[in-house]
Amino acid sequence: MFNTQTINVTVKGNAAKVHLVSTGIVSVKTKFREARFKGLLAMADFMLEKKFTEWMPIWVMIIEHPEGVFVIDTGENANVNDKDYFKSSGFFANWFDTTQFRFMVESSEEIGPQLQQLNIDIKNVKAVILTHLHLDHIDGLKYFPSTEILVNKYEWEKPYGDLPKLYPSWFKPTLIELNETCDVFDRVKFLTASKDIALIQTPGHTYGHCSVLFKTDDYDIFFAADLCYTQQQFLEKKYAGANCSKKLAQGSYEKVTAYTKAHKTIFIPSHDGDAGRRLKEKIFV
Ligand SMILES: [Zn+2]
């Protein structure tokens, strides 16, 4: 439903590639995507609702960079459709994840087969960068048992709404201290020697939620993960129904707005159905 998009870019004059692949599709309650209220009221509002959104992508971004291949998030896997998949996570998580979300994921859409399609050998992946620890961002980890996995230390220490029972047993990420700055952002870590890929804390969805900024020679690509559902929602300053903190989310919107106003930026939220087109056609925020 959401085709893979690939673009060629340059970094410091060297060729690089960016791929956007959707690891299946997801649909959520409409008021989960966009809240009328905040906090518990917002949660009750979407839980009581019956209406689901249209199908949305579950994007994974892959950067073939001169310093190696970086995979940003790992997407969902086909097991999510098994009715017992969430059982080990307890009664509430099982109820929540089987009634508030709908997934459609084929095994061929998982990140492993998709990397193969792109002729990328998993052995050549330098690092997996996780934006946060939610299911549809970590469920492809099973393909990376020997790859370094990078996670914001704060996200690891204070996760929100994660399902640790579904982590692979071997999962021991490298915890990243975000002790650098970049433009308006004050919790940042550059992940390449050339300082063109940065992990940036953009909290609100979770306390340690991160976005990933890729600065190419001509423009920036901002993988916003679950900062918002769509670029439209971000521009209209509307918020999702399940933030850990609306106040933090507002602060993140302000910083990202300031950044994207000052830099030519392609903006890619994880579940934005139009993000592939914007990447391909180089449409800036
Ligand atoms: Zn999330």
Tab-separated table of C-alpha atoms and ligand atoms in Angstrom:
chain	number	residue	atom	x	y	z
A	1	MET	CA	0.000	0.000	0.000
A	2	PHE	CA	2.919	2.327	0.809
A	3	ASN	CA	5.699	1.822	-1.701
A	4	THR	CA	9.348	2.003	-0.841
A	5	GLN	CA	10.896	5.352	-1.753
A	6	THR	CA	14.588	5.868	-2.418
A	7	ILE	CA	16.447	9.104	-3.032
A	8	ASN	CA	20.079	9.885	-3.729
A	9	VAL	CA	21.739	12.635	-1.740
A	10	THR	CA	25.274	13.803	-1.057
A	11	VAL	CA	27.027	14.413	2.229
A	12	LYS	CA	30.243	16.438	2.111
A	13	GLY	CA	30.289	15.658	-1.586
A	14	ASN	CA	29.995	11.882	-1.103
A	15	ALA	CA	27.067	9.847	-2.417
A	16	ALA	CA	24.495	8.580	0.063
A	17	LYS	CA	21.004	7.108	-0.204
A	18	VAL	CA	17.856	7.364	1.853
A	19	HIS	CA	15.177	4.679	1.727
A	20	LEU	CA	11.763	4.826	3.326
A	21	VAL	CA	10.054	1.435	3.696
A	22	SER	CA	6.746	0.653	5.336
A	23	THR	CA	6.728	-2.493	7.476
A	24	GLY	CA	3.008	-3.131	7.119
A	25	ILE	CA	0.150	-0.822	8.024
A	26	VAL	CA	-1.642	0.322	11.156
A	27	SER	CA	-4.925	1.967	12.044
A	28	VAL	CA	-5.822	3.568	15.375
A	29	LYS	CA	-8.872	5.164	16.953
A	30	THR	CA	-9.410	8.563	15.348
A	31	LYS	CA	-9.287	10.281	18.750
A	32	PHE	CA	-6.088	8.416	19.571
A	33	ARG	CA	-4.555	10.064	16.526
A	34	GLU	CA	-5.990	13.451	17.371
A	35	ALA	CA	-7.174	14.378	20.851
A	36	ARG	CA	-10.086	16.618	21.824
A	37	PHE	CA	-8.954	16.681	25.450
A	38	LYS	CA	-5.747	16.017	27.309
A	39	GLY	CA	-4.510	13.465	29.847
A	40	LEU	CA	-6.914	10.835	31.179
A	41	LEU	CA	-9.911	12.470	29.557
A	42	ALA	CA	-8.268	12.091	26.146
A	43	MET	CA	-7.626	8.415	26.911
A	44	ALA	CA	-11.202	7.749	27.973
A	45	ASP	CA	-12.388	9.621	24.891
A	46	PHE	CA	-10.615	7.362	22.406
A	47	MET	CA	-11.170	4.152	24.366
A	48	LEU	CA	-14.925	4.683	24.189
A	49	GLU	CA	-14.781	5.528	20.525
A	50	LYS	CA	-15.541	3.008	17.802
A	51	LYS	CA	-14.160	4.790	14.750
A	52	PHE	CA	-10.752	3.889	13.337
A	53	THR	CA	-8.493	5.951	11.056
A	54	GLU	CA	-7.570	4.983	7.521
A	55	TRP	CA	-4.600	2.619	7.175
A	56	MET	CA	-1.300	4.340	7.896
A	57	PRO	CA	2.284	3.289	7.143
A	58	ILE	CA	4.840	2.097	9.711
A	59	TRP	CA	7.918	3.750	8.238
A	60	VAL	CA	11.491	2.657	8.737
A	61	MET	CA	14.158	4.967	7.333
A	62	ILE	CA	17.437	3.575	6.083
A	63	ILE	CA	20.468	5.744	5.373
A	64	GLU	CA	23.255	4.328	3.230
A	65	HIS	CA	25.887	6.714	4.511
A	66	PRO	CA	29.627	6.873	3.670
A	67	GLU	CA	30.260	5.782	7.281
A	68	GLY	CA	27.923	2.774	7.023
A	69	VAL	CA	24.261	1.835	6.869
A	70	PHE	CA	21.982	3.222	9.575
A	71	VAL	CA	18.503	1.757	10.125
A	72	ILE	CA	16.138	4.079	11.965
A	73	ASP	CA	13.505	2.094	13.858
A	74	THR	CA	12.705	-1.483	12.907
A	75	GLY	CA	8.952	-1.416	12.321
A	76	GLU	CA	6.374	-4.088	13.015
A	77	ASN	CA	6.366	-7.838	12.385
A	78	ALA	CA	3.727	-10.255	11.137
A	79	ASN	CA	3.321	-11.960	14.543
A	80	VAL	CA	1.450	-8.887	15.736
A	81	ASN	CA	-1.628	-10.416	14.117
A	82	ASP	CA	-1.482	-13.547	16.321
A	83	LYS	CA	-4.264	-13.295	18.842
A	84	ASP	CA	-1.996	-14.271	21.753
A	85	TYR	CA	0.851	-11.943	20.830
A	86	PHE	CA	0.197	-9.516	23.687
A	87	LYS	CA	-0.837	-12.098	26.309
A	88	SER	CA	2.557	-12.074	28.056
A	89	SER	CA	2.282	-8.304	28.542
A	90	GLY	CA	-0.600	-8.561	30.986
A	91	PHE	CA	-4.347	-8.042	30.922
A	92	PHE	CA	-4.464	-4.303	30.273
A	93	ALA	CA	-1.776	-4.241	27.571
A	94	ASN	CA	-3.424	-7.233	25.897
A	95	TRP	CA	-6.828	-5.560	25.926
A	96	PHE	CA	-5.410	-2.194	24.857
A	97	ASP	CA	-3.250	-3.435	22.017
A	98	THR	CA	-5.887	-5.743	20.581
A	99	THR	CA	-8.793	-3.270	20.744
A	100	GLN	CA	-7.269	0.202	20.144
A	101	PHE	CA	-5.000	-0.685	17.221
A	102	ARG	CA	-5.314	-2.686	14.035
A	103	PHE	CA	-2.284	-3.985	12.199
A	104	MET	CA	-1.797	-5.639	8.837
A	105	VAL	CA	1.730	-6.926	8.365
A	106	GLU	CA	2.915	-9.582	5.921
A	107	SER	CA	6.168	-11.369	6.771
A	108	SER	CA	7.608	-10.091	3.468
A	109	GLU	CA	7.051	-6.542	4.761
A	110	GLU	CA	9.215	-7.029	7.847
A	111	ILE	CA	12.472	-5.091	7.892
A	112	GLY	CA	14.688	-8.148	7.237
A	113	PRO	CA	13.155	-9.069	3.859
A	114	GLN	CA	12.854	-5.384	2.939
A	115	LEU	CA	16.595	-4.833	3.490
A	116	GLN	CA	17.221	-7.872	1.310
A	117	GLN	CA	15.034	-6.304	-1.401
A	118	LEU	CA	17.261	-3.232	-1.232
A	119	ASN	CA	20.380	-5.421	-1.501
A	120	ILE	CA	21.520	-4.356	1.938
A	121	ASP	CA	23.237	-7.109	3.915
A	122	ILE	CA	22.289	-6.925	7.593
A	123	LYS	CA	25.935	-7.605	8.392
A	124	ASN	CA	26.714	-4.232	6.828
A	125	VAL	CA	24.306	-2.311	9.038
A	126	LYS	CA	26.499	-0.175	11.258
A	127	ALA	CA	23.773	0.618	13.768
A	128	VAL	CA	20.049	0.510	14.397
A	129	ILE	CA	18.807	3.782	15.869
A	130	LEU	CA	15.598	3.499	17.897
A	131	THR	CA	13.510	6.647	18.288
A	132	HIS	CA	11.661	5.137	21.244
A	133	LEU	CA	10.673	1.748	22.635
A	134	HIS	CA	7.130	1.321	21.322
A	135	LEU	CA	6.094	-1.905	19.693
A	136	ASP	CA	5.807	-0.742	16.094
A	137	HIS	CA	9.328	0.718	16.275
A	138	ILE	CA	11.103	-2.245	17.915
A	139	ASP	CA	9.279	-5.294	16.582
A	140	GLY	CA	11.797	-5.820	13.792
A	141	LEU	CA	14.702	-6.099	16.255
A	142	LYS	CA	14.734	-9.874	15.784
A	143	TYR	CA	16.710	-9.308	12.564
A	144	PHE	CA	19.537	-7.504	14.369
A	145	PRO	CA	20.894	-9.788	17.109
A	146	SER	CA	24.498	-8.868	16.257
A	147	THR	CA	24.009	-5.215	15.329
A	148	GLU	CA	24.662	-2.331	17.677
A	149	ILE	CA	21.308	-0.830	18.759
A	150	LEU	CA	21.323	2.785	19.906
A	151	VAL	CA	18.706	4.094	22.346
A	152	ASN	CA	18.449	7.392	24.208
A	153	LYS	CA	19.530	6.585	27.788
A	154	TYR	CA	16.613	8.587	29.201
A	155	GLU	CA	14.065	6.676	27.074
A	156	TRP	CA	15.525	3.419	28.395
A	157	GLU	CA	15.460	4.582	32.017
A	158	LYS	CA	11.972	6.105	31.861
A	159	PRO	CA	10.014	4.293	29.149
A	160	TYR	CA	6.342	5.099	28.655
A	161	GLY	CA	3.901	2.544	27.280
A	162	ASP	CA	6.562	0.076	26.217
A	163	LEU	CA	6.111	-3.699	26.329
A	164	PRO	CA	9.375	-5.142	27.706
A	165	LYS	CA	8.000	-8.704	27.562
A	166	LEU	CA	8.136	-8.409	23.783
A	167	TYR	CA	11.780	-7.320	23.672
A	168	PRO	CA	14.092	-9.996	22.264
A	169	SER	CA	15.830	-11.805	25.154
A	170	TRP	CA	19.247	-10.615	23.916
A	171	PHE	CA	18.213	-6.952	23.694
A	172	LYS	CA	20.861	-4.810	25.414
A	173	PRO	CA	21.065	-1.509	23.572
A	174	THR	CA	23.916	0.939	23.710
A	175	LEU	CA	22.546	3.803	25.792
A	176	ILE	CA	23.252	7.207	24.362
A	177	GLU	CA	23.750	10.246	26.537
A	178	LEU	CA	22.387	13.257	24.665
A	179	ASN	CA	25.025	15.726	25.809
A	180	GLU	CA	25.519	17.798	22.659
A	181	THR	CA	23.527	20.604	21.115
A	182	CYS	CA	22.410	21.317	17.578
A	183	ASP	CA	20.729	24.556	16.576
A	184	VAL	CA	17.626	24.980	18.795
A	185	PHE	CA	17.924	21.486	20.256
A	186	ASP	CA	19.741	21.008	23.551
A	187	ARG	CA	19.600	17.216	23.992
A	188	VAL	CA	21.432	15.831	21.013
A	189	LYS	CA	24.052	13.254	20.070
A	190	PHE	CA	25.741	13.172	16.699
A	191	LEU	CA	26.048	9.571	15.565
A	192	THR	CA	28.507	10.018	12.697
A	193	ALA	CA	32.028	11.419	12.723
A	194	SER	CA	30.885	13.833	10.015
A	195	LYS	CA	28.175	15.128	12.400
A	196	ASP	CA	25.378	14.832	9.876
A	197	ILE	CA	23.173	12.261	11.632
A	198	ALA	CA	21.877	13.349	15.021
A	199	LEU	CA	19.669	11.742	17.643
A	200	ILE	CA	17.546	14.535	19.088
A	201	GLN	CA	15.266	14.331	22.102
A	202	THR	CA	11.776	15.510	21.126
A	203	PRO	CA	9.718	14.432	24.160
A	204	GLY	CA	5.952	14.369	24.579
A	205	HIS	CA	4.934	11.069	23.021
A	206	THR	CA	7.290	9.443	25.561
A	207	TYR	CA	9.644	11.183	28.001
A	208	GLY	CA	12.747	10.242	26.046
A	209	HIS	CA	11.218	10.152	22.557
A	210	CYS	CA	13.731	11.069	19.863
A	211	SER	CA	13.742	12.235	16.292
A	212	VAL	CA	16.615	11.640	13.897
A	213	LEU	CA	18.021	14.483	11.825
A	214	PHE	CA	19.998	13.769	8.678
A	215	LYS	CA	21.758	16.809	7.221
A	216	THR	CA	22.590	16.337	3.551
A	217	ASP	CA	24.523	18.854	1.458
A	218	ASP	CA	21.333	20.354	0.034
A	219	TYR	CA	18.607	19.957	2.657
A	220	ASP	CA	17.732	18.200	5.899
A	221	ILE	CA	15.619	15.120	6.465
A	222	PHE	CA	13.878	15.042	9.825
A	223	PHE	CA	12.577	11.614	10.857
A	224	ALA	CA	10.067	12.774	13.456
A	225	ALA	CA	8.906	9.292	14.557
A	226	ASP	CA	5.800	9.750	16.771
A	227	LEU	CA	6.239	13.439	17.483
A	228	CYS	CA	2.953	13.729	15.539
A	229	TYR	CA	1.021	11.524	13.137
A	230	THR	CA	1.248	13.714	10.080
A	231	GLN	CA	2.935	16.879	8.886
A	232	GLN	CA	-0.524	18.420	8.644
A	233	GLN	CA	-1.206	17.704	12.313
A	234	PHE	CA	2.137	19.261	13.230
A	235	LEU	CA	1.494	22.385	11.145
A	236	GLU	CA	-1.976	22.785	12.655
A	237	LYS	CA	-0.456	22.379	16.150
A	238	LYS	CA	-2.825	19.560	16.999
A	239	TYR	CA	-1.815	16.748	19.303
A	240	ALA	CA	-2.240	12.994	19.541
A	241	GLY	CA	-4.467	11.434	22.211
A	242	ALA	CA	-1.734	9.433	23.931
A	243	ASN	CA	1.126	11.710	24.852
A	244	CYS	CA	2.955	11.153	28.134
A	245	SER	CA	2.858	14.946	28.469
A	246	LYS	CA	1.102	17.495	26.309
A	247	LYS	CA	3.340	20.195	27.772
A	248	LEU	CA	6.471	18.360	26.642
A	249	ALA	CA	4.854	17.756	23.247
A	250	GLN	CA	4.146	21.484	22.900
A	251	GLY	CA	7.760	22.290	23.731
A	252	SER	CA	8.968	19.819	21.098
A	253	TYR	CA	6.578	21.258	18.464
A	254	GLU	CA	7.980	24.728	19.175
A	255	LYS	CA	11.591	23.655	18.741
A	256	VAL	CA	10.955	21.585	15.643
A	257	THR	CA	8.919	24.453	14.176
A	258	ALA	CA	11.798	26.862	14.790
A	259	TYR	CA	14.224	24.412	13.183
A	260	THR	CA	12.139	23.670	10.108
A	261	LYS	CA	11.469	27.383	9.551
A	262	ALA	CA	15.201	28.040	9.435
A	263	HIS	CA	16.273	24.996	7.363
A	264	LYS	CA	14.983	23.330	4.206
A	265	THR	CA	13.590	20.159	5.746
A	266	ILE	CA	11.721	17.092	4.547
A	267	PHE	CA	9.601	16.055	7.505
A	268	ILE	CA	8.839	12.376	8.052
A	269	PRO	CA	6.592	11.216	10.901
A	270	SER	CA	6.473	7.411	11.275
A	271	HIS	CA	2.812	7.086	10.308
A	272	ASP	CA	2.392	9.848	7.720
A	273	GLY	CA	0.904	8.355	4.551
A	274	ASP	CA	2.168	11.287	2.479
A	275	ALA	CA	5.780	11.233	3.718
A	276	GLY	CA	7.021	8.919	0.955
A	277	ARG	CA	5.787	11.320	-1.703
A	278	ARG	CA	7.324	14.309	0.040
A	279	LEU	CA	10.670	12.524	0.258
A	280	LYS	CA	10.571	11.514	-3.399
A	281	GLU	CA	9.464	14.955	-4.619
A	282	LYS	CA	11.625	16.818	-2.089
A	283	ILE	CA	8.787	18.799	-0.590
A	284	PHE	CA	9.904	20.772	2.430
A	285	VAL	CA	7.842	21.672	5.505
B	1	ZN	ZN	5.113	5.389	19.710
